[in-house]
PDB file of C-alpha atoms in Angstrom:
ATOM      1  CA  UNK A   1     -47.067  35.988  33.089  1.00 81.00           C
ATOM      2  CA  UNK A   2     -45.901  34.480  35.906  1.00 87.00           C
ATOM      3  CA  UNK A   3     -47.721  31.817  38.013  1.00 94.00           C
ATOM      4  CA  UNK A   4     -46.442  30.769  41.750  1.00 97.00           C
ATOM      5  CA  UNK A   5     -46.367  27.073  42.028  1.00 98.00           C
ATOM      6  CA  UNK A   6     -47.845  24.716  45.020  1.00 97.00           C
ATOM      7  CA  UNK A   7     -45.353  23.244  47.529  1.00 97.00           C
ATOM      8  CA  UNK A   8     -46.421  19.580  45.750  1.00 97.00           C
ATOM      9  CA  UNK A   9     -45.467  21.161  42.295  1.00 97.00           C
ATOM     10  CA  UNK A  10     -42.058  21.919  43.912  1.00 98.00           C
ATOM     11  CA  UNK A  11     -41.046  19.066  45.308  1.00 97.00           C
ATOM     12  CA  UNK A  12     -42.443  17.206  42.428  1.00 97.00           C
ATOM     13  CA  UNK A  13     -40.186  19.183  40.235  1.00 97.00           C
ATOM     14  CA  UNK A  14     -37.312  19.145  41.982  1.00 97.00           C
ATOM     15  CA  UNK A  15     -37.413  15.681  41.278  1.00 95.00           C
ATOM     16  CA  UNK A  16     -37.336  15.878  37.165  1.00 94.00           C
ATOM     17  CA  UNK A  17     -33.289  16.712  37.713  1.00 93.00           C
ATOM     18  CA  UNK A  18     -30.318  15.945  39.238  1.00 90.00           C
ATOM     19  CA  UNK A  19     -28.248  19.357  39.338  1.00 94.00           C
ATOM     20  CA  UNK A  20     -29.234  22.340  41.626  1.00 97.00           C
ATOM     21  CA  UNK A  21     -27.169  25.606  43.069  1.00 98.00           C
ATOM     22  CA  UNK A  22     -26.480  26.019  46.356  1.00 98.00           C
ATOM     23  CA  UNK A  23     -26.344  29.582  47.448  1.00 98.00           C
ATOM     24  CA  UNK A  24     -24.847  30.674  50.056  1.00 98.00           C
ATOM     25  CA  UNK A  25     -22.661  34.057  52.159  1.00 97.00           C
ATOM     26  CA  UNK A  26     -18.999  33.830  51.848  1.00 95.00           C
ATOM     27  CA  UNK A  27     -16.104  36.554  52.073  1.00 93.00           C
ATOM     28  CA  UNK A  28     -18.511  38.886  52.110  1.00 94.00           C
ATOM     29  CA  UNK A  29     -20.191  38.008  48.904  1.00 96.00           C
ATOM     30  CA  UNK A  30     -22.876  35.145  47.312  1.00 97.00           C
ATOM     31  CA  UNK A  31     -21.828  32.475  45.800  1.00 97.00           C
ATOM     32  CA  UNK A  32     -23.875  29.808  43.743  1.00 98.00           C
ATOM     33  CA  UNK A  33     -22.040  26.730  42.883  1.00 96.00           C
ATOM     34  CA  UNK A  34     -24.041  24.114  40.856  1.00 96.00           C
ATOM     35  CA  UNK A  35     -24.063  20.836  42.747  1.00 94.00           C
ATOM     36  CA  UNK A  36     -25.613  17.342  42.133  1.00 93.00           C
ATOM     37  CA  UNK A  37     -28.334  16.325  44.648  1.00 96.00           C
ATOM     38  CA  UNK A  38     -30.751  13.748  45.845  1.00 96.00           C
ATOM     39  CA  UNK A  39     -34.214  14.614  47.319  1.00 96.00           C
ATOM     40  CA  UNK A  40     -35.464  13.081  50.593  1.00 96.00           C
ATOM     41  CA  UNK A  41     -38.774  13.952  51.177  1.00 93.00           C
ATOM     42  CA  UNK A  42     -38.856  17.741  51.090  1.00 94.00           C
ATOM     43  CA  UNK A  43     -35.161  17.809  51.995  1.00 97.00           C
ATOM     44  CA  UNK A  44     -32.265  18.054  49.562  1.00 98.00           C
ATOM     45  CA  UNK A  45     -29.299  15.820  50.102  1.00 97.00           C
ATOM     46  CA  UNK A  46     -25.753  16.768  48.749  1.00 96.00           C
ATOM     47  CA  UNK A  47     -22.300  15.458  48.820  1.00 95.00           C
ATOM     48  CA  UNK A  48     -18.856  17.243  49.561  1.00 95.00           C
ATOM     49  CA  UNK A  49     -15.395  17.422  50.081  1.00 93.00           C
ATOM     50  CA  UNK A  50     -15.215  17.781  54.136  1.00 94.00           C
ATOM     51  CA  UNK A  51     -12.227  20.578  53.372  1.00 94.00           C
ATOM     52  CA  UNK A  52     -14.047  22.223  50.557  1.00 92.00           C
ATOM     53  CA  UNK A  53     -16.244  25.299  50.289  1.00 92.00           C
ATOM     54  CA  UNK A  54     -19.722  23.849  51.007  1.00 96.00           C
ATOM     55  CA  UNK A  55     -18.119  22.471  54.509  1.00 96.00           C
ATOM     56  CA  UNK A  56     -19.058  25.723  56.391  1.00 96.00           C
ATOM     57  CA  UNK A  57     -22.750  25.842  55.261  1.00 97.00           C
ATOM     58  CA  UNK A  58     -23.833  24.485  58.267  1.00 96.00           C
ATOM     59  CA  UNK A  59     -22.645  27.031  60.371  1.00 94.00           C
ATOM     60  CA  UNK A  60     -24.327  29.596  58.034  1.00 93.00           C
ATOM     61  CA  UNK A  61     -25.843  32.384  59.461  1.00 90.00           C
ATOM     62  CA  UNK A  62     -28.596  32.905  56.446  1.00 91.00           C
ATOM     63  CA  UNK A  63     -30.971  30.486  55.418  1.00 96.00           C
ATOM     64  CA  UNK A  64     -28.983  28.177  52.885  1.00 98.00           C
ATOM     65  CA  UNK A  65     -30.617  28.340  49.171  1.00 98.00           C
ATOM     66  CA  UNK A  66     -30.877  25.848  47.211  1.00 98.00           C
ATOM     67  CA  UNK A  67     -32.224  26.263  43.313  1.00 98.00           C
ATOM     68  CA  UNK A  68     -33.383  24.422  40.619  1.00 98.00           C
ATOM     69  CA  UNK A  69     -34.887  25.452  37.259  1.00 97.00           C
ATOM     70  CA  UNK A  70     -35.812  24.730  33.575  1.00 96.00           C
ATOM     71  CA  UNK A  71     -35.885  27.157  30.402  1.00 92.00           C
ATOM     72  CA  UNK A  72     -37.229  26.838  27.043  1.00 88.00           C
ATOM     73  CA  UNK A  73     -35.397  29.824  25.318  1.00 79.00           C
ATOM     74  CA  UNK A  74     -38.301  28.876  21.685  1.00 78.00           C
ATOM     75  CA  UNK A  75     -41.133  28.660  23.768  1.00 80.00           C
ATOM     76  CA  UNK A  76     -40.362  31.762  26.201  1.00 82.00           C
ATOM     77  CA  UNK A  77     -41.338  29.597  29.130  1.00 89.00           C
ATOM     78  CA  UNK A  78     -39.868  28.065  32.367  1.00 94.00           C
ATOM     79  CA  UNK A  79     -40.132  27.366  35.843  1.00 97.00           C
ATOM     80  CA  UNK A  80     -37.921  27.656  38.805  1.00 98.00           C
ATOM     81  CA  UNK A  81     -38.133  26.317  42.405  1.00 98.00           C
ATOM     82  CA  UNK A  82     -36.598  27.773  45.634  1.00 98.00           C
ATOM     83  CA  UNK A  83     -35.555  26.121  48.720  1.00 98.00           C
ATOM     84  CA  UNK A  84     -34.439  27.913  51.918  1.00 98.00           C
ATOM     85  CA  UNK A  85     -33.392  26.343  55.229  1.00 98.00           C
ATOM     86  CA  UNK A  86     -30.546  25.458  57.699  1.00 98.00           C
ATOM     87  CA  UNK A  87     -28.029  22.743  56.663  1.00 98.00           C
ATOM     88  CA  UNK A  88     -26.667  19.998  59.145  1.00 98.00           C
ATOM     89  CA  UNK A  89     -24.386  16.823  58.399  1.00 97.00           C
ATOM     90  CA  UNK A  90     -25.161  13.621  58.184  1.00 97.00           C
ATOM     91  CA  UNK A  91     -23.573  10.372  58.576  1.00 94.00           C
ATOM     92  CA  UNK A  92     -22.561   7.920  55.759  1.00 91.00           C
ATOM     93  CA  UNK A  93     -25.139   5.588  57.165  1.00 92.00           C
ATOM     94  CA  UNK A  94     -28.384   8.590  56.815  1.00 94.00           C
ATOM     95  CA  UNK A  95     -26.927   9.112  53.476  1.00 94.00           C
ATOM     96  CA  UNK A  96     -27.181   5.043  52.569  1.00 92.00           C
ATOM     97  CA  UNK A  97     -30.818   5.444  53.358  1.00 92.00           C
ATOM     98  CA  UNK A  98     -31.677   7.926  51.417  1.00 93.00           C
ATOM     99  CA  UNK A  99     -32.820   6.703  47.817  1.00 87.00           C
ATOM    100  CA  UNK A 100     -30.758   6.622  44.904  1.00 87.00           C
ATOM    101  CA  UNK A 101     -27.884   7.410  47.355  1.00 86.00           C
ATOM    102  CA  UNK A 102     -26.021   4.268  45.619  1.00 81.00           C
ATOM    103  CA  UNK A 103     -26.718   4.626  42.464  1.00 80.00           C
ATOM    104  CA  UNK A 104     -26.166   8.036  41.558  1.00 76.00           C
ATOM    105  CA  UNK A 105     -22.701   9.698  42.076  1.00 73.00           C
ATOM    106  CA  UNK A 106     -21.496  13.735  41.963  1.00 74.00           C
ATOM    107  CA  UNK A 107     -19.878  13.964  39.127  1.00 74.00           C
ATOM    108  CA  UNK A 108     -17.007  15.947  40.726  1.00 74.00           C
ATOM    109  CA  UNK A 109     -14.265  13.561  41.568  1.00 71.00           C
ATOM    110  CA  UNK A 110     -12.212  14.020  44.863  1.00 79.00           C
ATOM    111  CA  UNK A 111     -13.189  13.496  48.543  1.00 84.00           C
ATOM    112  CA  UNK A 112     -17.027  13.732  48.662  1.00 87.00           C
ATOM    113  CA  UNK A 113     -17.581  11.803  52.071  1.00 90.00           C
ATOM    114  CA  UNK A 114     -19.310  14.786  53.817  1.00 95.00           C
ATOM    115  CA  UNK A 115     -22.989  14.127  53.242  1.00 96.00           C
ATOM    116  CA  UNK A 116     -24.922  17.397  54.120  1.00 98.00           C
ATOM    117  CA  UNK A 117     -28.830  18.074  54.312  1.00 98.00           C
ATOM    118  CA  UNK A 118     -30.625  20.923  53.383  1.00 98.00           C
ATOM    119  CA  UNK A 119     -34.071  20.939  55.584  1.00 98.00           C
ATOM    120  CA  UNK A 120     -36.670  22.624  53.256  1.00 97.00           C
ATOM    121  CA  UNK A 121     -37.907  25.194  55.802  1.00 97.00           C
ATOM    122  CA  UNK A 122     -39.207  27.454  52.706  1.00 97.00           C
ATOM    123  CA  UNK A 123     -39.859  25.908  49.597  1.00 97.00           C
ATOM    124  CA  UNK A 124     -41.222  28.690  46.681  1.00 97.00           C
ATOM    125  CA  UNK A 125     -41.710  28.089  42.964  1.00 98.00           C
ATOM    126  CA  UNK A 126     -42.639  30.034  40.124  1.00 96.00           C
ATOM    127  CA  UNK A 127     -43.930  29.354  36.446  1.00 96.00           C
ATOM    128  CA  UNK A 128     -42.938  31.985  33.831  1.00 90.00           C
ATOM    129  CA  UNK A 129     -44.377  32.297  30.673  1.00 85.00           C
ATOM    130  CA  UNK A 130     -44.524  34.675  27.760  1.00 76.00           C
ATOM    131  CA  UNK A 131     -47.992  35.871  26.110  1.00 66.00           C
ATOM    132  CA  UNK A 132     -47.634  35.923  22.852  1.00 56.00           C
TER     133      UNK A 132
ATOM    134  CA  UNK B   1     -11.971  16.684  37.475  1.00 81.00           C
ATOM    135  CA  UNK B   2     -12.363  20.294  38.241  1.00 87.00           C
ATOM    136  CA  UNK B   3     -11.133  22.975  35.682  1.00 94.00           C
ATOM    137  CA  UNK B   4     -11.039  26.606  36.471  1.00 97.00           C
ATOM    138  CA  UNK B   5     -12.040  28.917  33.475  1.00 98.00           C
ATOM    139  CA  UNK B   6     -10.258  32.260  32.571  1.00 97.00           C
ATOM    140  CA  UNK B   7     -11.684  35.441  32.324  1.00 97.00           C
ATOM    141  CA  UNK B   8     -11.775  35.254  29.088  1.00 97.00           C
ATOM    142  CA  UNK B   9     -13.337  32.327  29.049  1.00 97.00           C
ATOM    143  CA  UNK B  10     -15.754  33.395  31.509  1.00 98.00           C
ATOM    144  CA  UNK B  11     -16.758  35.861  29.473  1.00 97.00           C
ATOM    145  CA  UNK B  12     -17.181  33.951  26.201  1.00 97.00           C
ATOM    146  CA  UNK B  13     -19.725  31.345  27.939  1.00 97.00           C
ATOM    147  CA  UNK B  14     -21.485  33.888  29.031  1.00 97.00           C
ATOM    148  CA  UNK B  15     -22.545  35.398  25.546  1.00 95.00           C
ATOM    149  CA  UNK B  16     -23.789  32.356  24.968  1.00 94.00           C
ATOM    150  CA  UNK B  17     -27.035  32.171  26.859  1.00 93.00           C
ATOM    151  CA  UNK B  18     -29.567  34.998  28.033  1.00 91.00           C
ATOM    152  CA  UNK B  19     -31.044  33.706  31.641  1.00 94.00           C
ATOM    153  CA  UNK B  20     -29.018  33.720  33.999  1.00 97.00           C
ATOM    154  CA  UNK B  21     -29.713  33.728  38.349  1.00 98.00           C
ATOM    155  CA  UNK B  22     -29.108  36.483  40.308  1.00 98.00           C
ATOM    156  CA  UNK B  23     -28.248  35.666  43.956  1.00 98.00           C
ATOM    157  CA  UNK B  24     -28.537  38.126  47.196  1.00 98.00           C
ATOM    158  CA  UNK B  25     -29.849  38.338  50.912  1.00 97.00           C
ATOM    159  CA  UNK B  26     -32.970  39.088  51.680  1.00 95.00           C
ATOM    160  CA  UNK B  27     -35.086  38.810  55.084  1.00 93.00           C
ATOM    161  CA  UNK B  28     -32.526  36.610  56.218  1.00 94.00           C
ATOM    162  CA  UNK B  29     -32.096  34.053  53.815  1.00 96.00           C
ATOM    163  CA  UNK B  30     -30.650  33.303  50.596  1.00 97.00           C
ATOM    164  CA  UNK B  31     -32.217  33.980  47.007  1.00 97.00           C
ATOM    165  CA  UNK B  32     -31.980  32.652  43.737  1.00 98.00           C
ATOM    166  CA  UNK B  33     -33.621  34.350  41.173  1.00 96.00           C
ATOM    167  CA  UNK B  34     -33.696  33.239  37.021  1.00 96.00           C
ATOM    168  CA  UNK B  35     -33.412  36.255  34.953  1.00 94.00           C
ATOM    169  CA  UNK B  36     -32.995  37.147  31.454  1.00 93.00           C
ATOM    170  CA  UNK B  37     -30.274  39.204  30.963  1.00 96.00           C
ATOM    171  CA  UNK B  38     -27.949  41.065  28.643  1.00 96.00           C
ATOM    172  CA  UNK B  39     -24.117  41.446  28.932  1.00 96.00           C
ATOM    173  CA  UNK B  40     -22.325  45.112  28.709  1.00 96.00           C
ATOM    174  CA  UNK B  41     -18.376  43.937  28.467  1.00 93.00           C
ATOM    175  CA  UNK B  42     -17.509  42.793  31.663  1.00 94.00           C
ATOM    176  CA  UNK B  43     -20.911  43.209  33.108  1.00 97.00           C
ATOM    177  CA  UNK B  44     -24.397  42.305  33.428  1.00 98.00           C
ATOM    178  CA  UNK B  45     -27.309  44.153  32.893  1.00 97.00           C
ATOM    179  CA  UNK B  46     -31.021  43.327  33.810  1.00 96.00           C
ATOM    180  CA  UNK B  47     -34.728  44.660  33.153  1.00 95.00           C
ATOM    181  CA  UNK B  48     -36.557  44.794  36.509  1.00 95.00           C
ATOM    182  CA  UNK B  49     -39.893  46.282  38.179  1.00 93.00           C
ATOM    183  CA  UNK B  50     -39.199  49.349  39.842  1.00 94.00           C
ATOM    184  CA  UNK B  51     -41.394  47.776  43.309  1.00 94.00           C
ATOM    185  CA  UNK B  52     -40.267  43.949  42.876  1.00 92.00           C
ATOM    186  CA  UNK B  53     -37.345  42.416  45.279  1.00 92.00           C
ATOM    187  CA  UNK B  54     -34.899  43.182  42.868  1.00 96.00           C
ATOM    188  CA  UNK B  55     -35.186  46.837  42.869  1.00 96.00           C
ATOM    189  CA  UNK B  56     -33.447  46.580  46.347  1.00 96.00           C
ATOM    190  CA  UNK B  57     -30.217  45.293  44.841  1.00 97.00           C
ATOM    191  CA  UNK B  58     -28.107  48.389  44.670  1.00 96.00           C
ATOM    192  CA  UNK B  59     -28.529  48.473  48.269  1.00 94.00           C
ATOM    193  CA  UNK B  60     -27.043  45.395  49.250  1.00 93.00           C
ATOM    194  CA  UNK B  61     -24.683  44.701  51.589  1.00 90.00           C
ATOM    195  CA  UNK B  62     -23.113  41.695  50.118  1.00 92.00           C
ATOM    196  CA  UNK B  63     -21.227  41.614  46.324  1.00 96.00           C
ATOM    197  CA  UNK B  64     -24.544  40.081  44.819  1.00 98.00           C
ATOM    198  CA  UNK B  65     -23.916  37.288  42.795  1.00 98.00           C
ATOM    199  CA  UNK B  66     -24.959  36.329  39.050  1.00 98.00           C
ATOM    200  CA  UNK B  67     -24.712  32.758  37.680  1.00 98.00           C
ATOM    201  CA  UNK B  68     -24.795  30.767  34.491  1.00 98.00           C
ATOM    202  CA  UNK B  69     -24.477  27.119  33.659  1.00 97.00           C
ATOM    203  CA  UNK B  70     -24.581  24.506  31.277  1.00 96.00           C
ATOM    204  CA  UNK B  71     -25.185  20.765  31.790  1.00 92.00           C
ATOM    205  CA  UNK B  72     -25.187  17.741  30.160  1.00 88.00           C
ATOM    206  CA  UNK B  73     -26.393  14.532  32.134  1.00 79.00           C
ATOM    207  CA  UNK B  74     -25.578  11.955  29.733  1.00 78.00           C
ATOM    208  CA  UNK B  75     -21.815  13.080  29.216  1.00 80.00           C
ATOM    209  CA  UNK B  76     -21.702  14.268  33.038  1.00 82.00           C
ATOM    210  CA  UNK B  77     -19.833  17.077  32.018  1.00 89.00           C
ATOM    211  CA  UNK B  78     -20.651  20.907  32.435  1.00 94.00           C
ATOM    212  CA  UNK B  79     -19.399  24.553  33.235  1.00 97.00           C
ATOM    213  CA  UNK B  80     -20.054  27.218  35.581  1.00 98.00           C
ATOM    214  CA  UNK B  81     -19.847  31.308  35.702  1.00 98.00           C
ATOM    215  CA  UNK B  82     -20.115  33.145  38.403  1.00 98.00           C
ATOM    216  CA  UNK B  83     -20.653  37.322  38.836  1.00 98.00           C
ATOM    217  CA  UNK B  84     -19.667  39.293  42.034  1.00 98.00           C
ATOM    218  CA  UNK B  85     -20.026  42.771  42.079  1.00 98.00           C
ATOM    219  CA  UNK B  86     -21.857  45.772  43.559  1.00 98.00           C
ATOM    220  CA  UNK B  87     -25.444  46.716  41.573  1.00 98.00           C
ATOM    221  CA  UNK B  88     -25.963  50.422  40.070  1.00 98.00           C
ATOM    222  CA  UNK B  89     -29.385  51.661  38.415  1.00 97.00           C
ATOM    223  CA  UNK B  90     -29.008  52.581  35.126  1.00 97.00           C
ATOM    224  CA  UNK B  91     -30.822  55.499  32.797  1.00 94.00           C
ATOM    225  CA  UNK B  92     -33.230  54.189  30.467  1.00 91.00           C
ATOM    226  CA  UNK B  93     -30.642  56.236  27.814  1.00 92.00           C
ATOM    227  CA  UNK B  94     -27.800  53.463  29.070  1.00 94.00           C
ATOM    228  CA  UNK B  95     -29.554  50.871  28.931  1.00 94.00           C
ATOM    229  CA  UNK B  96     -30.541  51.538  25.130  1.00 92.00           C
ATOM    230  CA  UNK B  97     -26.748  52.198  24.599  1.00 92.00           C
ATOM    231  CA  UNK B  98     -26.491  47.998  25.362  1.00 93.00           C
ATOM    232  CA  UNK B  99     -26.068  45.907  22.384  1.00 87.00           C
ATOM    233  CA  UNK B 100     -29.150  43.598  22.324  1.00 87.00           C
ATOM    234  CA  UNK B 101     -31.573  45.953  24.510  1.00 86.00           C
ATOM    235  CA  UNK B 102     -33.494  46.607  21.420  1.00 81.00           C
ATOM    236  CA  UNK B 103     -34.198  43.399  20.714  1.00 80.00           C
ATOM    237  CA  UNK B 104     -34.262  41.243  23.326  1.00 76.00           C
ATOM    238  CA  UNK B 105     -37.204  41.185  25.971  1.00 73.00           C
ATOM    239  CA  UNK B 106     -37.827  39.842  29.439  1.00 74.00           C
ATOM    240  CA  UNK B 107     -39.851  36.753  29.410  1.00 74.00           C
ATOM    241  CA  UNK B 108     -41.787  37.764  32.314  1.00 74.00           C
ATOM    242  CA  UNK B 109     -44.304  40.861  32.078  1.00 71.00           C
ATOM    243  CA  UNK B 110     -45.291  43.457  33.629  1.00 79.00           C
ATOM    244  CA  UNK B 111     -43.394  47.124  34.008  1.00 84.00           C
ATOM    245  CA  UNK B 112     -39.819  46.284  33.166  1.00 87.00           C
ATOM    246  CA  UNK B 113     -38.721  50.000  33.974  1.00 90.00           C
ATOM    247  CA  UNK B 114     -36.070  49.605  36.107  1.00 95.00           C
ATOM    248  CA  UNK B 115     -32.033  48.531  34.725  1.00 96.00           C
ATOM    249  CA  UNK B 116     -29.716  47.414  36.772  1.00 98.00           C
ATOM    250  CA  UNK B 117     -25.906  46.789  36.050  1.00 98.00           C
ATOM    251  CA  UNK B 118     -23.777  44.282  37.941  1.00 98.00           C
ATOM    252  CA  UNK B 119     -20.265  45.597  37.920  1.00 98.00           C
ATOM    253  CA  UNK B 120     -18.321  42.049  37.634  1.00 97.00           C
ATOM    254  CA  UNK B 121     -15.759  43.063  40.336  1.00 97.00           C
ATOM    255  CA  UNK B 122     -15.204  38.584  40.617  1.00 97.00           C
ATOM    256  CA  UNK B 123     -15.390  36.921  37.977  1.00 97.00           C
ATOM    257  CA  UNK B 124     -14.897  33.203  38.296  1.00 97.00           C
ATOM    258  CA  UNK B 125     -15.643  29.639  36.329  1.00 98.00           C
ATOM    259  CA  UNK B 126     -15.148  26.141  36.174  1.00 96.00           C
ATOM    260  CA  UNK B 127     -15.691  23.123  34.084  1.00 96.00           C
ATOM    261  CA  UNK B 128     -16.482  19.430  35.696  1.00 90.00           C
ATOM    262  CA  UNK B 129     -15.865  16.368  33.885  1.00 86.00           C
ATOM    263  CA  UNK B 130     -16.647  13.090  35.108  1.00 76.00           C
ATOM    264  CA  UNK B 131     -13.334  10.676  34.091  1.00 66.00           C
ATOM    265  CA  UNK B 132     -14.839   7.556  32.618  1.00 56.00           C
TER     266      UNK B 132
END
């Protein structure tokens, strides 16, 4: 059975973790690489190396995705939440006033001093469950 | 600290859960979808509805992606697996040729009469550990 969830259930969901995926078009094929993240509003706020991967998303010609979700493999259950939309930079001093931005760190070491935001032009969520 | 996994490690980790996310384009943007799913050597095989968005996969343009992860917040450590290949339809006869398609259902409902295999033509992983 599977139940769509309300834009409030999705951002308050996204907001029980702190590891998404991004998703994104590259070399001709999608990638998802997991990714720590804040939330800011309805907007999802991620760190990176300025010469990594995640550097060209916002030049993307898609809609960026970015994905949570949670799975009980006993119960048969879970729930996943989707959020599309274009990514731009920011600078170090947006990212210092976004909460938690001091607090909590990406657990990947290396140069993370490219903060990017994901604007949460779509944001989708499902409930699945199993009748038993 | 960033660790790239081998094939065969890639492999191994991903016997060891059944949902995964399967990534493609669609109406311009980006999806992530959770899915349960079984694996056929190499490759990934999933149950989907002949008229859902997933049915479209064997035409896409891009390699579609598949992903799995694992995560543990209070060791800040976790691993990654990532699919890229080209989707096929499968005969219901293949499909029951699968180890595990016997006994393992989809979570979600509904007709379920559609397989799909993901060829893993890419077949990449890593494993992050924060250094204390």
């Amino acid at each position: 059975m599977m139940t769509p969830l309300t834009e409030q259930e999705c951002i308050e969901l996204l907001r029980t973790t702190t590891v998404g995926r991004i998703g994104f078009v590259a070399d001709g094929r999608v990638q998802i690489i997991p990714v720590n993240f804040l939330t800011d509003g309805r907007d999802i706020v991620i760190r990176t190396d300025p010469e990594g991967p995640l550097s060209a998303l916002p030049s993307s010609r898609e809609l960026v995705a970015f994905e949570v979700d949670h799975h009980e493999s006993l119960a048969a259950t879970g729930w996943s939440v989707l959020v599309n939309g274009p990514v731009t930079t920011m600078t170090m001093a947006e990212l210092d006033a976004v909460l938690g931005a001091s607090t909590r760190r990406p657990w990947a070491e290396g140069d993370r001093s490219l903060p990017l935001r994901l604007s949460s032009q779509l944001l989708t969520g499902r409930r699945v469950r199993r009748r038993s």
